[in-house]
Amino acid sequence: MTELEFYNNPKFHHVQHPLIEHKLAILREKDTNTKQFAELAEEIAMLLTYEATKDLPLEETWIDTPLEKAKCYTVSGKAVGIVPILRAGLGMVSGVQKLIPNAKVGHIGLYRDHETCEPVEYYCKLPADAEQRILLVVDPMLATGGSASDAISMIKKRGVTKIKLCCLVSAPEGIRRVLADHPDVDLYVAAVDRQLNEHCYILPGLGDAGDRLFGTK
């Protein structure tokens, strides 16, 4: 799949907006401190969530305004769950929750073997009613796509059929992998970067998102 092909894929969504571009520029800057980095990740996650949830089902309801009754619409059913890929995905959860405060949160634990660049699973806990919800899987970085693809496979094995993946920064290699492995999953990204380096880090990227979120390096 070429870059042009994934841009033409209806499941691929490059969310572009001046505010996202501005916040990404500061997020990438090497001198941005931990507090700023966490706040920016949360804010961009919120903007991605706005786009990723525009097709949520609605149901009609009647309310009393100060002047009269009015027909309005509310989100129907058990709408959304959030599943961060540990640990860096935790930095996006609060941004989603600000828009959807009643969303339930699960967790998936995967880490990347730095020699093979392949993901290793160590934890998976989803909401009890996950199969009734649209699950937003969140991870700041989509590099090789291995962790994201494996996380989605883990979720599918537990009976979930409505899944969307939201990432801040992505590489073409990861985009192709996810779209190829999971053609039924919508992918939302804030940035499409140039490529991966020999260590499978995104270029130009923003470094290790987990370390920058939690101040561990």
mmCIF file of C-alpha atoms in Angstrom:
data_model
loop_
_atom_site.group_PDB
_atom_site.id
_atom_site.type_symbol
_atom_site.label_atom_id
_atom_site.label_comp_id
_atom_site.label_asym_id
_atom_site.label_seq_id
_atom_site.Cartn_x
_atom_site.Cartn_y
_atom_site.Cartn_z
ATOM 1 C CA MET A 1 0.000 0.000 0.000
ATOM 2 C CA THR A 2 1.535 3.306 -1.072
ATOM 3 C CA GLU A 3 1.100 6.579 0.807
ATOM 4 C CA LEU A 4 -1.414 7.744 -1.804
ATOM 5 C CA GLU A 5 -3.388 4.541 -1.303
ATOM 6 C CA PHE A 6 -3.771 4.966 2.435
ATOM 7 C CA TYR A 7 -4.843 8.573 1.961
ATOM 8 C CA ASN A 8 -7.575 7.259 -0.334
ATOM 9 C CA ASN A 9 -8.620 4.603 2.181
ATOM 10 C CA PRO A 10 -11.964 5.614 3.766
ATOM 11 C CA LYS A 11 -10.821 4.075 7.075
ATOM 12 C CA PHE A 12 -7.843 6.427 7.294
ATOM 13 C CA HIS A 13 -8.437 9.897 8.767
ATOM 14 C CA HIS A 14 -5.657 12.484 8.925
ATOM 15 C CA VAL A 15 -7.211 15.067 11.225
ATOM 16 C CA GLN A 16 -5.858 18.431 10.131
ATOM 17 C CA HIS A 17 -6.614 21.717 11.872
ATOM 18 C CA PRO A 18 -4.585 24.861 12.644
ATOM 19 C CA LEU A 19 -4.863 24.256 16.395
ATOM 20 C CA ILE A 20 -3.579 20.698 15.997
ATOM 21 C CA GLU A 21 -0.639 21.895 13.888
ATOM 22 C CA HIS A 22 0.228 24.557 16.463
ATOM 23 C CA LYS A 23 0.036 22.177 19.416
ATOM 24 C CA LEU A 24 2.017 19.488 17.576
ATOM 25 C CA ALA A 25 4.839 21.939 16.912
ATOM 26 C CA ILE A 26 5.211 22.626 20.628
ATOM 27 C CA LEU A 27 4.766 18.928 21.484
ATOM 28 C CA ARG A 28 7.659 17.988 19.191
ATOM 29 C CA GLU A 29 10.055 20.626 20.537
ATOM 30 C CA LYS A 30 12.780 18.901 22.586
ATOM 31 C CA ASP A 31 12.735 21.602 25.267
ATOM 32 C CA THR A 32 8.990 21.278 25.996
ATOM 33 C CA ASN A 33 8.774 20.216 29.633
ATOM 34 C CA THR A 34 6.827 17.284 31.068
ATOM 35 C CA LYS A 35 3.878 19.389 32.254
ATOM 36 C CA GLN A 36 3.469 21.118 28.890
ATOM 37 C CA PHE A 37 3.904 17.861 27.006
ATOM 38 C CA ALA A 38 1.160 16.140 29.020
ATOM 39 C CA GLU A 39 -1.220 19.082 28.583
ATOM 40 C CA LEU A 40 -0.641 19.212 24.827
ATOM 41 C CA ALA A 41 -1.110 15.452 24.427
ATOM 42 C CA GLU A 42 -4.415 15.752 26.282
ATOM 43 C CA GLU A 43 -5.565 18.674 24.131
ATOM 44 C CA ILE A 44 -4.705 17.006 20.815
ATOM 45 C CA ALA A 45 -6.390 13.806 22.010
ATOM 46 C CA MET A 46 -9.522 15.830 22.693
ATOM 47 C CA LEU A 47 -9.482 17.238 19.152
ATOM 48 C CA LEU A 48 -9.001 13.748 17.696
ATOM 49 C CA THR A 49 -11.888 12.459 19.801
ATOM 50 C CA TYR A 50 -14.166 15.180 18.461
ATOM 51 C CA GLU A 51 -13.495 13.904 14.938
ATOM 52 C CA ALA A 52 -13.585 10.200 15.805
ATOM 53 C CA THR A 53 -17.001 10.430 17.475
ATOM 54 C CA LYS A 54 -18.855 12.429 14.848
ATOM 55 C CA ASP A 55 -20.821 9.326 13.809
ATOM 56 C CA LEU A 56 -22.037 8.316 17.277
ATOM 57 C CA PRO A 57 -25.677 7.174 17.244
ATOM 58 C CA LEU A 58 -28.254 9.665 18.533
ATOM 59 C CA GLU A 59 -31.744 9.278 19.946
ATOM 60 C CA GLU A 60 -34.544 11.832 20.088
ATOM 61 C CA THR A 61 -35.521 13.331 23.425
ATOM 62 C CA TRP A 62 -37.718 16.181 24.651
ATOM 63 C CA ILE A 63 -36.445 18.721 27.174
ATOM 64 C CA ASP A 64 -37.819 21.800 28.913
ATOM 65 C CA THR A 65 -35.912 24.970 28.043
ATOM 66 C CA PRO A 66 -36.635 28.152 30.056
ATOM 67 C CA LEU A 67 -39.168 29.080 27.336
ATOM 68 C CA GLU A 68 -40.740 25.890 25.976
ATOM 69 C CA LYS A 69 -40.367 22.200 25.262
ATOM 70 C CA ALA A 70 -37.789 21.375 22.583
ATOM 71 C CA LYS A 71 -36.904 18.285 20.638
ATOM 72 C CA CYS A 72 -33.204 17.501 21.064
ATOM 73 C CA TYR A 73 -30.834 14.601 20.562
ATOM 74 C CA THR A 74 -28.591 12.702 22.965
ATOM 75 C CA VAL A 75 -26.020 9.985 22.399
ATOM 76 C CA SER A 76 -27.753 6.635 22.285
ATOM 77 C CA GLY A 77 -26.902 3.628 24.453
ATOM 78 C CA LYS A 78 -23.579 2.673 26.006
ATOM 79 C CA ALA A 79 -21.570 4.690 23.565
ATOM 80 C CA VAL A 80 -17.834 4.729 24.181
ATOM 81 C CA GLY A 81 -15.006 3.014 25.998
ATOM 82 C CA ILE A 82 -11.382 4.143 26.116
ATOM 83 C CA VAL A 83 -8.501 1.684 25.909
ATOM 84 C CA PRO A 84 -5.033 3.212 26.292
ATOM 85 C CA ILE A 85 -2.054 1.111 25.263
ATOM 86 C CA LEU A 86 0.181 1.289 28.328
ATOM 87 C CA ARG A 87 1.974 3.295 29.251
ATOM 88 C CA ALA A 88 2.058 6.231 26.862
ATOM 89 C CA GLY A 89 -1.619 5.868 25.946
ATOM 90 C CA LEU A 90 -2.506 7.030 29.451
ATOM 91 C CA GLY A 91 -1.506 10.526 28.382
ATOM 92 C CA MET A 92 -4.483 10.690 26.003
ATOM 93 C CA VAL A 93 -7.214 9.352 28.297
ATOM 94 C CA SER A 94 -8.044 12.611 30.070
ATOM 95 C CA GLY A 95 -8.526 14.367 26.731
ATOM 96 C CA VAL A 96 -11.131 11.803 25.702
ATOM 97 C CA GLN A 97 -12.806 11.932 29.119
ATOM 98 C CA LYS A 98 -13.229 15.696 28.941
ATOM 99 C CA LEU A 99 -15.563 15.180 25.983
ATOM 100 C CA ILE A 100 -17.055 11.859 27.146
ATOM 101 C CA PRO A 101 -16.929 11.833 30.962
ATOM 102 C CA ASN A 102 -19.040 8.673 31.298
ATOM 103 C CA ALA A 103 -16.780 6.585 29.053
ATOM 104 C CA LYS A 104 -15.413 3.489 30.761
ATOM 105 C CA VAL A 105 -11.674 2.861 30.650
ATOM 106 C CA GLY A 106 -9.865 -0.407 29.986
ATOM 107 C CA HIS A 107 -6.128 -0.975 29.678
ATOM 108 C CA ILE A 108 -3.854 -2.967 27.401
ATOM 109 C CA GLY A 109 -0.228 -3.570 28.328
ATOM 110 C CA LEU A 110 2.257 -4.037 25.511
ATOM 111 C CA TYR A 111 5.906 -3.147 25.293
ATOM 112 C CA ARG A 112 8.256 -3.137 22.339
ATOM 113 C CA ASP A 113 11.228 -5.471 22.314
ATOM 114 C CA HIS A 114 14.013 -3.059 21.345
ATOM 115 C CA GLU A 115 15.951 -5.782 19.525
ATOM 116 C CA THR A 116 13.125 -7.224 17.406
ATOM 117 C CA CYS A 117 10.866 -4.111 17.403
ATOM 118 C CA GLU A 118 7.968 -6.528 18.021
ATOM 119 C CA PRO A 119 5.309 -5.987 20.739
ATOM 120 C CA VAL A 120 5.121 -8.203 23.833
ATOM 121 C CA GLU A 121 1.780 -8.505 25.683
ATOM 122 C CA TYR A 122 1.628 -8.393 29.477
ATOM 123 C CA TYR A 123 -1.863 -7.098 30.444
ATOM 124 C CA CYS A 124 -5.415 -6.733 29.101
ATOM 125 C CA LYS A 125 -8.462 -5.550 31.085
ATOM 126 C CA LEU A 126 -11.543 -4.223 29.278
ATOM 127 C CA PRO A 127 -14.861 -2.859 30.579
ATOM 128 C CA ALA A 128 -17.320 -5.676 31.328
ATOM 129 C CA ASP A 129 -19.708 -4.375 28.657
ATOM 130 C CA ALA A 130 -16.979 -3.600 26.107
ATOM 131 C CA GLU A 131 -18.752 -5.488 23.317
ATOM 132 C CA GLN A 132 -21.674 -3.032 23.587
ATOM 133 C CA ARG A 133 -19.447 0.022 23.142
ATOM 134 C CA ILE A 134 -17.353 1.721 20.516
ATOM 135 C CA LEU A 135 -13.825 1.374 21.874
ATOM 136 C CA LEU A 136 -11.332 4.138 21.224
ATOM 137 C CA VAL A 137 -7.861 2.624 21.406
ATOM 138 C CA VAL A 138 -5.386 5.419 22.129
ATOM 139 C CA ASP A 139 -1.606 5.545 21.789
ATOM 140 C CA PRO A 140 0.458 8.673 21.041
ATOM 141 C CA MET A 141 2.815 6.978 18.582
ATOM 142 C CA LEU A 142 2.043 4.694 15.632
ATOM 143 C CA ALA A 143 5.493 3.544 14.547
ATOM 144 C CA THR A 144 5.749 0.006 13.148
ATOM 145 C CA GLY A 145 2.070 -0.587 13.894
ATOM 146 C CA GLY A 146 2.873 -3.849 15.675
ATOM 147 C CA SER A 147 1.657 -2.844 19.130
ATOM 148 C CA ALA A 148 -1.500 -1.201 17.819
ATOM 149 C CA SER A 149 -2.326 -4.133 15.569
ATOM 150 C CA ASP A 150 -1.764 -6.647 18.376
ATOM 151 C CA ALA A 151 -3.831 -4.555 20.802
ATOM 152 C CA ILE A 152 -6.729 -4.469 18.345
ATOM 153 C CA SER A 153 -6.461 -8.241 17.850
ATOM 154 C CA MET A 154 -6.595 -8.739 21.634
ATOM 155 C CA ILE A 155 -9.739 -6.625 21.827
ATOM 156 C CA LYS A 156 -11.404 -8.465 18.957
ATOM 157 C CA LYS A 157 -10.745 -11.809 20.673
ATOM 158 C CA ARG A 158 -12.906 -10.530 23.545
ATOM 159 C CA GLY A 159 -15.927 -10.009 21.306
ATOM 160 C CA VAL A 160 -15.603 -6.312 20.507
ATOM 161 C CA THR A 161 -16.488 -5.375 16.934
ATOM 162 C CA LYS A 162 -16.572 -1.549 17.005
ATOM 163 C CA ILE A 163 -13.027 -0.252 17.343
ATOM 164 C CA LYS A 164 -11.300 3.003 16.421
ATOM 165 C CA LEU A 165 -7.599 3.775 16.826
ATOM 166 C CA CYS A 166 -6.438 7.310 17.671
ATOM 167 C CA CYS A 167 -2.751 8.320 17.541
ATOM 168 C CA LEU A 168 -0.984 11.663 17.748
ATOM 169 C CA VAL A 169 2.007 10.987 15.470
ATOM 170 C CA SER A 170 2.258 8.200 12.888
ATOM 171 C CA ALA A 171 4.691 6.757 10.365
ATOM 172 C CA PRO A 172 3.621 5.423 6.945
ATOM 173 C CA GLU A 173 4.891 1.955 7.946
ATOM 174 C CA GLY A 174 2.524 1.820 10.929
ATOM 175 C CA ILE A 175 -0.427 3.181 9.002
ATOM 176 C CA ARG A 176 -0.015 0.518 6.322
ATOM 177 C CA ARG A 177 0.296 -2.250 8.921
ATOM 178 C CA VAL A 178 -2.863 -1.316 10.822
ATOM 179 C CA LEU A 179 -4.977 -0.783 7.704
ATOM 180 C CA ALA A 180 -3.776 -4.081 6.251
ATOM 181 C CA ASP A 181 -4.255 -6.115 9.449
ATOM 182 C CA HIS A 182 -7.567 -4.512 10.428
ATOM 183 C CA PRO A 183 -9.452 -3.155 7.405
ATOM 184 C CA ASP A 184 -12.593 -2.800 9.552
ATOM 185 C CA VAL A 185 -10.985 -0.351 12.016
ATOM 186 C CA ASP A 186 -11.016 3.434 11.558
ATOM 187 C CA LEU A 187 -7.636 5.081 12.129
ATOM 188 C CA TYR A 188 -7.372 8.710 13.248
ATOM 189 C CA VAL A 189 -3.998 10.477 13.368
ATOM 190 C CA ALA A 190 -2.944 14.068 13.956
ATOM 191 C CA ALA A 191 0.316 13.814 12.001
ATOM 192 C CA VAL A 192 1.834 11.628 9.290
ATOM 193 C CA ASP A 193 5.620 11.764 9.588
ATOM 194 C CA ARG A 194 8.281 10.821 7.057
ATOM 195 C CA GLN A 195 9.528 7.371 8.067
ATOM 196 C CA LEU A 196 11.052 5.136 10.756
ATOM 197 C CA ASN A 197 14.776 5.101 11.515
ATOM 198 C CA GLU A 198 16.868 1.955 12.001
ATOM 199 C CA HIS A 199 15.695 1.726 15.619
ATOM 200 C CA CYS A 200 12.009 1.964 14.612
ATOM 201 C CA TYR A 201 11.580 5.491 15.954
ATOM 202 C CA ILE A 202 9.447 7.930 13.977
ATOM 203 C CA LEU A 203 11.222 10.716 12.065
ATOM 204 C CA PRO A 204 10.961 13.578 12.736
ATOM 205 C CA GLY A 205 8.692 12.346 15.535
ATOM 206 C CA LEU A 206 8.884 13.661 19.077
ATOM 207 C CA GLY A 207 11.087 11.140 20.876
ATOM 208 C CA ASP A 208 9.796 8.573 23.368
ATOM 209 C CA ALA A 209 6.267 9.724 24.253
ATOM 210 C CA GLY A 210 6.142 7.680 27.480
ATOM 211 C CA ASP A 211 9.389 9.115 28.803
ATOM 212 C CA ARG A 212 8.334 12.646 27.910
ATOM 213 C CA LEU A 213 4.887 12.223 29.488
ATOM 214 C CA PHE A 214 6.141 10.815 32.760
ATOM 215 C CA GLY A 215 9.576 12.438 33.036
ATOM 216 C CA THR A 216 11.428 9.138 33.097
ATOM 217 C CA LYS A 217 14.309 10.266 30.908
#
